XYZ file of C-alpha atoms in Angstrom:
343
model
C 208.404 -184.667 144.941
C 205.867 -184.429 141.745
C 202.115 -184.685 142.265
C 201.439 -184.274 138.439
C 199.704 -187.078 136.326
C 201.307 -189.665 134.549
C 198.443 -189.631 132.162
C 194.612 -189.056 132.848
C 194.667 -192.679 135.011
C 197.649 -192.451 137.248
C 199.449 -189.591 139.410
C 202.686 -189.907 141.232
C 204.595 -188.808 144.129
C 208.351 -189.655 144.406
C 209.893 -189.698 147.573
C 213.024 -187.198 148.223
C 215.931 -188.201 150.106
C 214.355 -186.204 153.237
C 211.269 -187.894 152.729
C 212.928 -191.212 153.199
C 214.572 -190.067 156.341
C 211.616 -188.667 157.831
C 209.893 -192.082 157.039
C 212.655 -194.105 158.320
C 212.675 -192.525 161.670
C 208.975 -193.136 162.165
C 209.345 -196.640 161.238
C 212.112 -197.221 163.461
C 210.066 -196.164 166.643
C 207.351 -198.850 165.160
C 209.107 -201.688 163.972
C 209.322 -204.844 166.430
C 206.481 -203.920 168.367
C 204.301 -206.596 170.028
C 201.700 -205.989 167.175
C 203.081 -205.815 163.878
C 201.176 -204.369 160.950
C 199.566 -207.509 159.955
C 197.428 -207.358 163.399
C 194.296 -205.049 163.607
C 195.638 -203.616 166.727
C 198.510 -201.872 165.422
C 195.997 -199.781 163.639
C 193.837 -199.002 166.712
C 196.914 -198.144 168.972
C 198.741 -195.988 166.422
C 196.227 -194.657 164.289
C 197.742 -191.062 164.354
C 201.308 -192.106 163.389
C 200.550 -191.523 159.561
C 200.614 -187.522 161.079
C 204.109 -187.962 160.910
C 204.674 -188.730 157.249
C 206.392 -186.077 155.368
C 204.319 -183.329 154.542
C 204.157 -183.576 150.822
C 203.190 -187.128 150.829
C 200.215 -186.814 153.247
C 198.995 -183.790 151.326
C 199.376 -185.781 147.781
C 197.514 -188.925 149.533
C 194.982 -186.150 151.231
C 194.269 -184.596 147.493
C 193.771 -188.083 146.069
C 191.577 -188.976 148.825
C 189.679 -185.495 148.750
C 189.536 -184.772 145.235
C 189.225 -187.757 143.053
C 191.714 -186.616 140.517
C 192.681 -189.997 139.269
C 191.868 -193.739 139.508
C 195.067 -194.417 140.921
C 198.339 -193.134 142.265
C 201.959 -194.225 142.610
C 204.329 -193.300 145.499
C 207.778 -194.596 144.390
C 211.320 -194.627 146.161
C 211.017 -196.590 149.420
C 214.099 -198.140 149.956
C 213.490 -201.704 148.963
C 216.983 -203.351 147.661
C 216.789 -207.059 146.349
C 219.169 -208.288 148.367
C 217.482 -207.353 151.657
C 214.484 -209.079 150.513
C 214.116 -212.832 151.418
C 213.310 -215.113 148.570
C 209.709 -214.933 147.230
C 207.942 -217.458 149.341
C 206.307 -220.532 147.621
C 202.926 -219.593 149.425
C 201.141 -216.884 151.288
C 201.301 -218.870 154.630
C 204.982 -218.918 154.572
C 205.018 -215.457 153.769
C 202.934 -214.639 156.851
C 205.182 -216.558 159.050
C 208.311 -214.408 157.902
C 209.250 -210.963 159.367
C 210.783 -210.043 156.187
C 209.142 -206.770 154.986
C 207.987 -205.635 157.830
C 209.343 -201.892 157.451
C 207.555 -201.915 154.051
C 204.457 -203.263 156.003
C 204.768 -200.225 158.436
C 205.024 -197.868 155.534
C 201.867 -199.379 153.616
C 200.291 -199.142 157.077
C 200.662 -195.350 157.690
C 199.880 -194.434 153.919
C 196.644 -196.628 154.665
C 196.101 -194.530 157.718
C 196.289 -191.360 155.675
C 193.731 -192.705 153.215
C 191.180 -193.705 155.783
C 190.761 -197.179 157.871
C 192.528 -200.337 156.760
C 190.510 -203.384 157.064
C 190.571 -206.940 156.124
C 188.424 -209.969 155.400
C 188.394 -213.105 157.811
C 187.933 -215.142 154.707
C 191.229 -214.355 153.340
C 194.850 -215.320 154.496
C 193.686 -215.927 157.964
C 192.489 -212.353 158.337
C 195.758 -210.996 158.168
C 195.876 -206.719 157.613
C 198.441 -207.131 155.177
C 198.595 -209.909 152.708
C 200.848 -211.439 150.132
C 200.301 -211.590 146.222
C 202.733 -214.051 144.950
C 202.425 -216.946 142.535
C 201.403 -220.435 144.055
C 202.288 -223.878 142.468
C 198.974 -225.346 141.240
C 197.189 -221.982 140.993
C 198.651 -220.533 137.679
C 195.418 -220.878 135.790
C 193.297 -219.304 138.336
C 191.599 -215.728 138.474
C 193.312 -214.932 141.587
C 196.352 -213.035 142.759
C 198.348 -216.451 143.004
C 198.208 -217.444 138.965
C 200.636 -216.401 136.642
C 199.945 -218.241 133.381
C 196.712 -216.651 132.562
C 195.552 -212.583 132.270
C 193.762 -211.613 135.489
C 190.899 -210.089 134.335
C 189.757 -206.528 134.980
C 188.046 -206.599 138.276
C 186.743 -204.399 141.120
C 188.493 -205.651 144.384
C 186.115 -208.008 146.068
C 183.194 -206.564 143.969
C 180.919 -208.723 144.874
C 180.499 -207.208 148.432
C 178.674 -204.014 149.507
C 181.403 -203.664 152.103
C 184.350 -203.760 149.486
C 187.090 -201.192 149.859
C 187.435 -197.571 148.917
C 191.085 -198.234 148.062
C 193.613 -201.085 147.442
C 197.205 -200.418 148.163
C 199.726 -202.710 146.250
C 203.394 -202.229 147.446
C 206.028 -204.036 145.342
C 208.662 -206.216 146.946
C 210.027 -207.890 143.770
C 209.256 -207.632 140.136
C 212.470 -208.818 138.218
C 210.324 -209.530 135.234
C 208.557 -206.213 135.244
C 205.104 -207.786 135.087
C 202.306 -204.852 134.467
C 199.487 -204.385 136.643
C 197.030 -202.804 134.338
C 194.495 -199.849 135.421
C 191.460 -198.608 133.609
C 189.096 -195.421 134.571
C 185.496 -195.651 134.183
C 185.713 -191.740 133.547
C 187.624 -192.645 130.350
C 185.269 -195.204 128.953
C 182.786 -194.366 126.037
C 179.542 -195.912 126.146
C 176.021 -195.385 124.216
C 173.369 -193.723 126.271
C 171.542 -197.137 125.829
C 174.238 -198.998 127.537
C 174.651 -196.680 130.309
C 171.277 -197.011 131.022
C 171.035 -200.751 131.161
C 174.538 -200.973 133.456
C 173.082 -198.315 135.764
C 170.059 -200.966 136.416
C 170.127 -203.944 139.047
C 170.472 -206.446 136.386
C 173.677 -208.165 137.266
C 174.947 -210.659 139.891
C 178.493 -210.945 141.115
C 179.624 -213.710 143.017
C 182.399 -213.937 145.474
C 185.582 -214.910 143.807
C 186.958 -218.500 144.484
C 189.432 -217.438 146.917
C 186.910 -216.088 149.689
C 185.347 -219.804 149.876
C 187.949 -221.941 149.294
C 190.510 -220.647 151.901
C 187.875 -221.098 154.954
C 186.667 -224.514 153.430
C 190.532 -225.848 153.600
C 191.542 -224.194 157.000
C 188.597 -223.291 158.726
C 185.383 -225.088 157.677
C 183.192 -224.212 160.957
C 184.050 -220.753 160.534
C 180.780 -218.129 160.224
C 181.803 -216.309 157.653
C 182.215 -219.244 155.206
C 178.061 -219.539 155.386
C 177.613 -216.242 154.696
C 180.013 -216.495 151.547
C 178.691 -219.331 150.466
C 174.858 -217.847 150.584
C 176.393 -214.779 148.556
C 177.884 -217.188 145.998
C 174.751 -219.124 145.682
C 172.333 -216.476 145.623
C 173.823 -213.207 144.938
C 171.674 -209.998 144.991
C 171.132 -208.284 141.861
C 173.154 -204.866 141.680
C 173.964 -202.401 138.828
C 177.216 -202.105 137.250
C 177.442 -198.297 137.234
C 176.051 -196.395 140.240
C 176.074 -192.838 141.774
C 176.086 -189.741 139.700
C 174.539 -190.168 136.212
C 177.434 -187.957 134.440
C 180.122 -189.308 136.543
C 179.384 -192.780 137.926
C 181.239 -195.208 139.982
C 181.651 -198.883 138.933
C 181.688 -202.551 140.197
C 182.452 -205.498 137.951
C 184.305 -208.785 138.234
C 183.540 -210.608 134.746
C 185.115 -213.932 135.556
C 182.507 -214.070 138.574
C 179.154 -212.502 137.400
C 176.581 -212.791 134.762
C 173.067 -211.098 133.970
C 170.108 -211.639 135.750
C 168.037 -214.236 133.346
C 170.978 -214.364 130.849
C 169.479 -211.404 129.761
C 171.126 -210.360 126.265
C 170.756 -206.564 126.503
C 172.604 -206.476 129.612
C 174.674 -208.989 128.187
C 176.059 -207.012 125.321
C 176.033 -203.615 127.534
C 178.842 -205.392 130.000
C 180.701 -206.676 127.124
C 180.843 -203.140 125.641
C 182.020 -201.973 128.824
C 184.817 -204.433 129.055
C 185.972 -203.702 125.693
C 186.220 -199.698 126.798
C 187.874 -200.788 129.677
C 190.649 -202.728 127.494
C 190.801 -199.831 125.499
C 191.599 -197.098 127.944
C 193.704 -199.295 130.195
C 197.133 -198.128 130.939
C 199.992 -200.724 132.493
C 201.893 -199.918 135.889
C 204.720 -201.620 136.702
C 204.894 -201.882 140.374
C 208.691 -202.005 141.167
C 210.330 -202.886 144.333
C 209.648 -199.756 146.855
C 206.440 -198.358 145.003
C 203.380 -198.336 146.444
C 200.225 -198.437 144.057
C 196.826 -196.981 145.610
C 193.742 -198.129 143.214
C 190.606 -196.007 143.706
C 188.572 -199.015 143.918
C 185.031 -196.998 142.715
C 186.652 -195.397 140.129
C 189.083 -197.939 138.472
C 189.290 -201.745 137.493
C 192.717 -203.381 137.552
C 194.215 -206.819 136.120
C 197.814 -208.236 135.664
C 199.650 -209.293 132.577
C 200.249 -213.226 132.522
C 204.000 -214.210 133.219
C 205.757 -217.260 133.789
C 206.544 -218.374 137.243
C 209.905 -219.969 137.846
C 209.081 -220.709 141.906
C 212.828 -220.375 142.377
C 212.568 -217.343 145.130
C 213.029 -214.650 142.453
C 209.203 -214.401 141.204
C 206.757 -211.097 141.603
C 206.111 -210.526 145.085
C 203.475 -207.539 146.133
C 202.063 -206.599 149.685
C 198.521 -205.652 150.054
C 196.092 -203.954 151.991
C 192.146 -202.333 151.681
C 191.115 -199.376 153.096
C 187.855 -197.909 154.093
C 186.963 -194.216 153.718
C 184.573 -194.786 156.543
C 185.007 -198.029 158.501
C 181.435 -197.765 160.646
C 179.319 -197.802 157.440
C 181.827 -200.599 156.165
C 181.538 -202.662 159.312
C 177.718 -202.784 159.041
C 177.759 -203.935 155.711
C 180.300 -206.314 156.281
C 179.500 -208.528 159.385
C 182.410 -207.365 161.352
C 183.616 -210.256 163.245
C 185.963 -207.927 165.236
C 186.684 -204.312 164.653
C 188.735 -204.114 161.548
C 188.068 -207.881 160.396
C 185.069 -208.277 158.438
C 182.931 -210.960 157.036
């Protein structure tokens, strides 16, 4: 077990053989239950199961949550041999219909519970608690987790929404091409006092990314969340990019889906200065099979390198989960549709 930083951005914990044995024992009892970890009921029924995780792992995750020592942490070593993983699905719908990866999903769920309260959006992947990130034919150029041919620009996960997650969890199922995810911490950037002041004022508009509107429009056009997402896209509330403590701020940003109020050139210059700095301080992380990357969604932005998808069952495939430190506050801000399902 290690808990030292890889650099100033990422910390790492490697599961020992004993850790793996303990985790497997817990998963054996939870696997195959009526409610899988894609179902919100799993977390309400088994909310305390994370207490049975190896002590070293629980302490590591608790420290990451409590002390904010890094923008992300990487937990490595959960057995995910390629020969036991089905071919990468061609769409997230077929991935949800498959039971492959159920043990990896339970491991994610336990780590998510150790960090806080897992939740989800009704607007994405039919409201599944654990979702799938994989290339989809025809979406190669989009700014979404289903693209491949373009660099996925640095962004805060669901940065447009006041109920966005505290932590984003990404688990590697397959990554033959070692496609890196990039992390950049707001703590590492260098900005002028003027730019910091501008970025700390509500002079920016962040709209929902296309997936929040498109998926519901295609599958559930009468869903009440569609109206809320559309309203947030058409009339976003002005927000600041930097917020919190002046000397140690948090950030929210999603450059492809944001603009400055009244197209203010001063605000435009400030946000571009921030983007330049985020690119400068970014660090690559390859999410290998069996690795879980946890991103602090208040300290970090993340992106992904472009890659060539093959659609032959060997493409990059990640599992995704989002976690709140305080579900009650998150639910109030997020128009809870039922407990852990927001929007």
